[in-house]
């Protein structure tokens, strides 16, 4: 840097430091907190000046300022404070540089990991490469697993095409579920801008639900959100159901029914009387999923009665919006076995990258404030579970989603090419990335045709007429000459929106000032002191710039406007032949640009993000570099001064705007859903979940048994020989013999049940092994799920007997049943039962292998003690990697042994005996040397392998199971399959446990936490987590009760009494 420039920089820095000193003496005592922590509730000039210094100059300039202050030291307090302040700022700048260096190292490591994962995945898929795999297809023109975006699904641009689409949709009765959890959502009078959670996403999801409900072939759309019954918000947010008024949809006349249309369904979860920010919702997500599952099951039955011929009408897709809803949609779609869609809206990794680059917060501080690591994990899980990821722009795919472990555009292209050739991908899956810009409703919009110059001479004084909308008066009172073209910016006062650069560009361009006015619609405010520090800082900067450039009479910045005023603001700008500008540093999409175009406004927009696609489609404006002040001024001046260019941009926008209409959006959306493979619960029963019925006949129960017998297989030879139940059938006595054995066993078992049930007379007081309903868990008032992850089998036996003893009275009556939920195999469970003097019929179900297998006790328990539910396997097999996953895991184990072990002793080894078809198990000899679960999960995601990785049994075993399987999901399956209400379940868990522990406690079920049990796992398994358990566990929930340390059966019963499961 030239010396003159450096000196100028130093003088500039010193002027800022002098200004900081003028603030007062409080800075030095608390400088660090002022610099590093976000200050809320008041504007901090100190923070503003320091940020200008830190972001504007490198450490050399800052250090030179400190040297200068030290050299001119005097006894005066002012110079001493200047020295101290310079030193603190210089240190902060060095910290920022160190963070940037660490971030660069992290990105390099990430790039190398991704390249290695890509090489290994490609090696596994090393058959002849197709042309597509060689990379001849340009990534920007393709969507995952499909052809080019431009060629495969062209937008509808004619009446004939829409009529064709309508005819294709006739006869369909689709049920679609949308999820958007945070913020305040209602159909009318949306409070957009009330807080950071109630913004553009709220408007988008409501309008999407409304538009989909008006489309041909769609019978019902449910938008699921949180029910908020708080005195801090309007009563309407506490209403369980709200029907959305349909869009005007000419030509879409459809048969309507009692439950058809679009609805907002509010599910209660989290604190009942509080409206909480999205960062605090994570512990309550399982409670939402359980409530949503209950709603969807009931609604599917209702729709089945109305339009399904008596069979449930399951959702054709579940669509999550934002990370929290994506996490919920992944669990809900997995529980229901239906396709999932995901829209990120804004992404956690992108936000984390931006915050780390700023250098003002450490990674730990960022996570504490934003729960960013939990958010990122939810987005990764959404990639694992989604069939389609819908984005607004190509930029979101190329620059944001590629930051995630679960998405690699190069590997995606290889997988897509193999799918087109119908070649195996060896268990690898990648969601389809689809660009579908948000829609708008244009029927009510009438572009402004008149202009100020065409008005009558009666308005010669340029004042608004009484017929003008009130917001026009509010804006025009700021201007000396309101006839001048209006440059309109509509954005909240956020540094990312770059409003200050816009004001600088306007103020420093004299021709632009002379030709146009500037209107800034920056949300609503009462007083600056009531604003957040960030918003207040931006607003004060704007006011200072207006004063500096003497822009009074040329800039409007009204304090208040209503949502209904926004169309009138656009009309006023168009009436003056003005321009709309979005100068944000990055704009994920830019819905306001489409709105402005619909009202006939040419646009100027940032070249970073969605506006690139919008201007390419609409051809109605110019792109600018948001960091280049001159670029902004030149683009605005060009559009305002050149009337022919202005008219051409206006006309192009109006001509092409239909491409962003809601019918266009929904047509593409429904076409994408139609490309998904249909999935739904597989069993065919007319009385699923009919738990409340008291009139079950012997034939009903026999039908249950026969239904099971045709679809469940028995552990006949497996248990006796000690071989896994799901071993390769080629290794058995032959598939024909096996089939005949199963058929004979089914016949004998069914006959035996029939005799037993006739003897018992189906009395509720009869022995629970032979009474009416099968499985017996359907008859229980409560189910206690023993999910305690003990260190040894002996500890598990002791804990189980304490629980039995605590509920002995109810156990004898048969009102309480028990489910064992564990990482053990069914063979180990049988050994556990024998060692503890227990029988299979002491339990109603066994969830084993960390949730990948589900068994029931058999009636003929001496001969065949367990029945495995193969329906459950078909329910969880989505995206199971099979042999390709197993090979990758074996390779990982070999690599771990080579790296960590200095001797021939193996650290981690594959265990064929402990593995099943849906659980690959590995023995861990030295848990301290094995990489944490997050590292293995990352490795598998990079290779497009979708699964759950669980360290269990105090770190001595690793189970890898399907991504839709878990111990908590198995409980939801029991509700879905047998109608066992989740609110009647009580999960008994330790103080900690396996790495899937966080999924056990949340939800509608009640929980008892045994203090001191499983506590070793906290240090053994949970020290290297991406986020702390406290971020996801709501121990203050009324559904969770903790016992005292070293509890006995009386303590357990006391906890159950608190939960009102048993009576005193």
Tab-separated table of C-alpha atoms in Angstrom, residues 26-196:
chain	number	residue	atom	x	y	z
A	26	UNK	CA	-17.205	3.466	30.306
A	27	UNK	CA	-15.569	1.925	27.246
A	28	UNK	CA	-12.198	0.943	28.660
A	29	UNK	CA	-13.646	-1.012	31.564
A	30	UNK	CA	-15.801	-3.156	29.319
A	31	UNK	CA	-14.091	-2.955	25.979
A	32	UNK	CA	-13.985	-6.657	25.334
A	33	UNK	CA	-17.669	-7.236	25.904
A	34	UNK	CA	-18.481	-4.186	23.790
A	35	UNK	CA	-16.439	-5.562	20.937
A	36	UNK	CA	-17.277	-9.226	21.090
A	37	UNK	CA	-20.836	-9.464	22.326
A	38	UNK	CA	-23.996	-8.291	20.656
A	39	UNK	CA	-25.493	-5.392	22.579
A	40	UNK	CA	-29.266	-5.481	22.662
A	41	UNK	CA	-31.818	-2.814	23.362
A	42	UNK	CA	-29.718	0.293	22.690
A	43	UNK	CA	-27.456	1.691	20.003
A	44	UNK	CA	-23.719	1.602	20.718
A	45	UNK	CA	-21.601	4.228	18.940
A	46	UNK	CA	-18.559	2.435	20.329
A	47	UNK	CA	-19.450	-0.782	18.550
A	48	UNK	CA	-20.209	1.130	15.363
A	49	UNK	CA	-16.837	2.910	15.303
A	50	UNK	CA	-14.851	-0.198	16.188
A	51	UNK	CA	-16.573	-2.229	13.463
A	52	UNK	CA	-15.710	0.495	10.947
A	53	UNK	CA	-12.080	0.279	12.019
A	54	UNK	CA	-11.836	-3.505	12.121
A	55	UNK	CA	-13.543	-4.110	8.784
A	56	UNK	CA	-11.910	-1.204	6.980
A	57	UNK	CA	-8.193	-1.578	7.668
A	58	UNK	CA	-5.632	-4.301	8.218
A	59	UNK	CA	-3.655	-4.839	11.404
A	60	UNK	CA	-0.644	-2.870	10.135
A	61	UNK	CA	-2.617	0.364	10.160
A	62	UNK	CA	-4.095	-0.408	13.545
A	63	UNK	CA	-0.690	-1.184	15.017
A	64	UNK	CA	0.762	2.016	13.579
A	65	UNK	CA	-1.976	3.995	15.301
A	66	UNK	CA	-1.046	2.373	18.594
A	67	UNK	CA	2.665	3.106	18.108
A	68	UNK	CA	1.855	6.724	17.372
A	69	UNK	CA	-0.229	7.017	20.525
A	70	UNK	CA	2.489	5.372	22.621
A	71	UNK	CA	5.190	7.665	21.219
A	72	UNK	CA	3.229	10.753	22.147
A	73	UNK	CA	2.357	9.566	25.648
A	74	UNK	CA	1.475	12.253	28.133
A	75	UNK	CA	0.138	12.237	31.675
A	76	UNK	CA	-3.270	13.220	30.388
A	77	UNK	CA	-5.983	10.662	30.795
A	78	UNK	CA	-7.107	11.121	27.203
A	79	UNK	CA	-3.874	9.875	25.667
A	80	UNK	CA	-3.685	6.994	28.116
A	81	UNK	CA	-7.137	5.894	27.140
A	82	UNK	CA	-6.261	6.276	23.472
A	83	UNK	CA	-3.262	3.992	23.948
A	84	UNK	CA	-5.308	1.372	25.774
A	85	UNK	CA	-8.067	1.527	23.211
A	86	UNK	CA	-5.723	1.193	20.250
A	87	UNK	CA	-4.086	-1.796	21.900
A	88	UNK	CA	-7.423	-3.510	22.433
A	89	UNK	CA	-8.537	-2.862	18.852
A	90	UNK	CA	-5.239	-4.125	17.459
A	91	UNK	CA	-5.572	-7.322	19.495
A	92	UNK	CA	-9.093	-7.790	18.202
A	93	UNK	CA	-7.891	-7.398	14.634
A	94	UNK	CA	-5.219	-10.033	15.222
A	95	UNK	CA	-7.841	-12.378	16.662
A	96	UNK	CA	-9.932	-11.849	13.571
A	97	UNK	CA	-6.985	-12.714	11.332
A	98	UNK	CA	-6.270	-15.860	13.346
A	99	UNK	CA	-9.890	-16.932	12.978
A	100	UNK	CA	-9.689	-16.366	9.240
A	101	UNK	CA	-6.540	-18.514	9.035
A	102	UNK	CA	-8.214	-21.305	11.008
A	103	UNK	CA	-11.238	-21.063	8.741
A	104	UNK	CA	-9.015	-21.337	5.652
A	105	UNK	CA	-7.409	-24.463	7.108
A	106	UNK	CA	-10.837	-25.924	7.854
A	107	UNK	CA	-12.024	-25.278	4.305
A	108	UNK	CA	-8.897	-26.913	2.891
A	109	UNK	CA	-9.455	-29.962	5.087
A	110	UNK	CA	-13.090	-30.093	4.003
A	111	UNK	CA	-12.137	-29.926	0.332
A	112	UNK	CA	-9.670	-32.803	0.749
A	113	UNK	CA	-12.262	-34.901	2.633
A	114	UNK	CA	-14.822	-34.339	-0.088
A	115	UNK	CA	-12.361	-35.230	-2.857
A	116	UNK	CA	-11.362	-38.409	-1.024
A	117	UNK	CA	-15.007	-39.370	-0.430
A	118	UNK	CA	-15.829	-38.698	-4.071
A	119	UNK	CA	-12.925	-40.905	-5.190
A	120	UNK	CA	-14.025	-43.769	-2.946
A	121	UNK	CA	-17.652	-43.501	-4.041
A	122	UNK	CA	-16.593	-43.420	-7.691
A	123	UNK	CA	-14.347	-46.435	-7.143
A	124	UNK	CA	-17.313	-48.385	-5.764
A	125	UNK	CA	-19.334	-47.369	-8.815
A	126	UNK	CA	-16.463	-48.122	-11.166
A	127	UNK	CA	-18.347	-49.731	-14.022
A	128	UNK	CA	-18.038	-48.170	-17.471
A	129	UNK	CA	-18.517	-44.414	-17.181
A	130	UNK	CA	-21.278	-42.948	-19.266
A	131	UNK	CA	-20.916	-39.684	-21.086
A	132	UNK	CA	-22.868	-38.008	-18.304
A	133	UNK	CA	-20.438	-39.321	-15.683
A	134	UNK	CA	-17.463	-37.981	-17.611
A	135	UNK	CA	-18.733	-34.518	-16.908
A	136	UNK	CA	-19.964	-33.346	-20.285
A	137	UNK	CA	-23.271	-32.163	-18.788
A	138	UNK	CA	-23.052	-28.656	-17.396
A	139	UNK	CA	-24.068	-28.699	-13.727
A	140	UNK	CA	-25.960	-25.431	-13.900
A	141	UNK	CA	-28.404	-26.817	-16.458
A	142	UNK	CA	-29.338	-30.040	-14.724
A	143	UNK	CA	-31.397	-31.214	-11.810
A	144	UNK	CA	-30.572	-34.328	-9.821
A	145	UNK	CA	-31.604	-37.634	-11.375
A	146	UNK	CA	-33.164	-35.862	-14.343
A	147	UNK	CA	-32.555	-34.130	-17.624
A	148	UNK	CA	-31.815	-30.492	-18.149
A	149	UNK	CA	-33.926	-27.995	-16.258
A	150	UNK	CA	-34.708	-26.156	-19.453
A	151	UNK	CA	-35.759	-29.205	-21.431
A	152	UNK	CA	-37.461	-31.526	-19.000
A	153	UNK	CA	-40.270	-29.475	-17.485
A	154	UNK	CA	-40.863	-26.327	-19.521
A	155	UNK	CA	-42.905	-23.622	-17.901
A	156	UNK	CA	-46.522	-23.290	-18.977
A	157	UNK	CA	-46.787	-20.303	-21.241
A	158	UNK	CA	-50.059	-20.915	-23.036
A	159	UNK	CA	-53.685	-21.607	-22.281
A	160	UNK	CA	-53.470	-24.889	-24.221
A	161	UNK	CA	-50.640	-26.161	-22.030
A	162	UNK	CA	-52.543	-25.342	-18.859
A	163	UNK	CA	-55.650	-27.085	-20.185
A	164	UNK	CA	-53.549	-30.164	-20.907
A	165	UNK	CA	-52.226	-30.106	-17.351
A	166	UNK	CA	-55.753	-29.737	-15.943
A	167	UNK	CA	-56.988	-32.736	-17.933
A	168	UNK	CA	-54.079	-34.829	-16.603
A	169	UNK	CA	-54.984	-33.917	-13.031
A	170	UNK	CA	-58.649	-34.870	-13.320
A	171	UNK	CA	-59.700	-37.627	-10.986
A	172	UNK	CA	-56.779	-37.163	-8.603
A	173	UNK	CA	-57.510	-36.443	-4.928
A	174	UNK	CA	-54.139	-35.476	-3.539
A	175	UNK	CA	-53.445	-34.706	0.107
A	176	UNK	CA	-50.359	-32.505	0.706
A	177	UNK	CA	-48.831	-31.534	4.054
A	178	UNK	CA	-46.675	-28.412	4.476
A	179	UNK	CA	-44.751	-27.620	7.685
A	180	UNK	CA	-43.489	-24.213	8.832
A	181	UNK	CA	-42.948	-23.979	12.583
A	182	UNK	CA	-41.546	-20.634	13.670
A	183	UNK	CA	-43.071	-17.198	13.560
A	184	UNK	CA	-46.720	-16.190	13.704
A	185	UNK	CA	-48.768	-17.686	10.866
A	186	UNK	CA	-52.314	-16.806	9.883
A	187	UNK	CA	-54.167	-16.414	6.613
A	188	UNK	CA	-55.174	-12.763	6.837
A	189	UNK	CA	-53.518	-9.608	8.171
A	190	UNK	CA	-50.131	-11.261	8.549
A	191	UNK	CA	-47.864	-9.366	10.956
A	192	UNK	CA	-44.862	-9.472	8.646
A	193	UNK	CA	-41.831	-7.795	10.179
A	194	UNK	CA	-43.151	-8.079	13.735
A	195	UNK	CA	-39.993	-10.009	14.582
A	196	UNK	CA	-37.197	-11.803	12.765
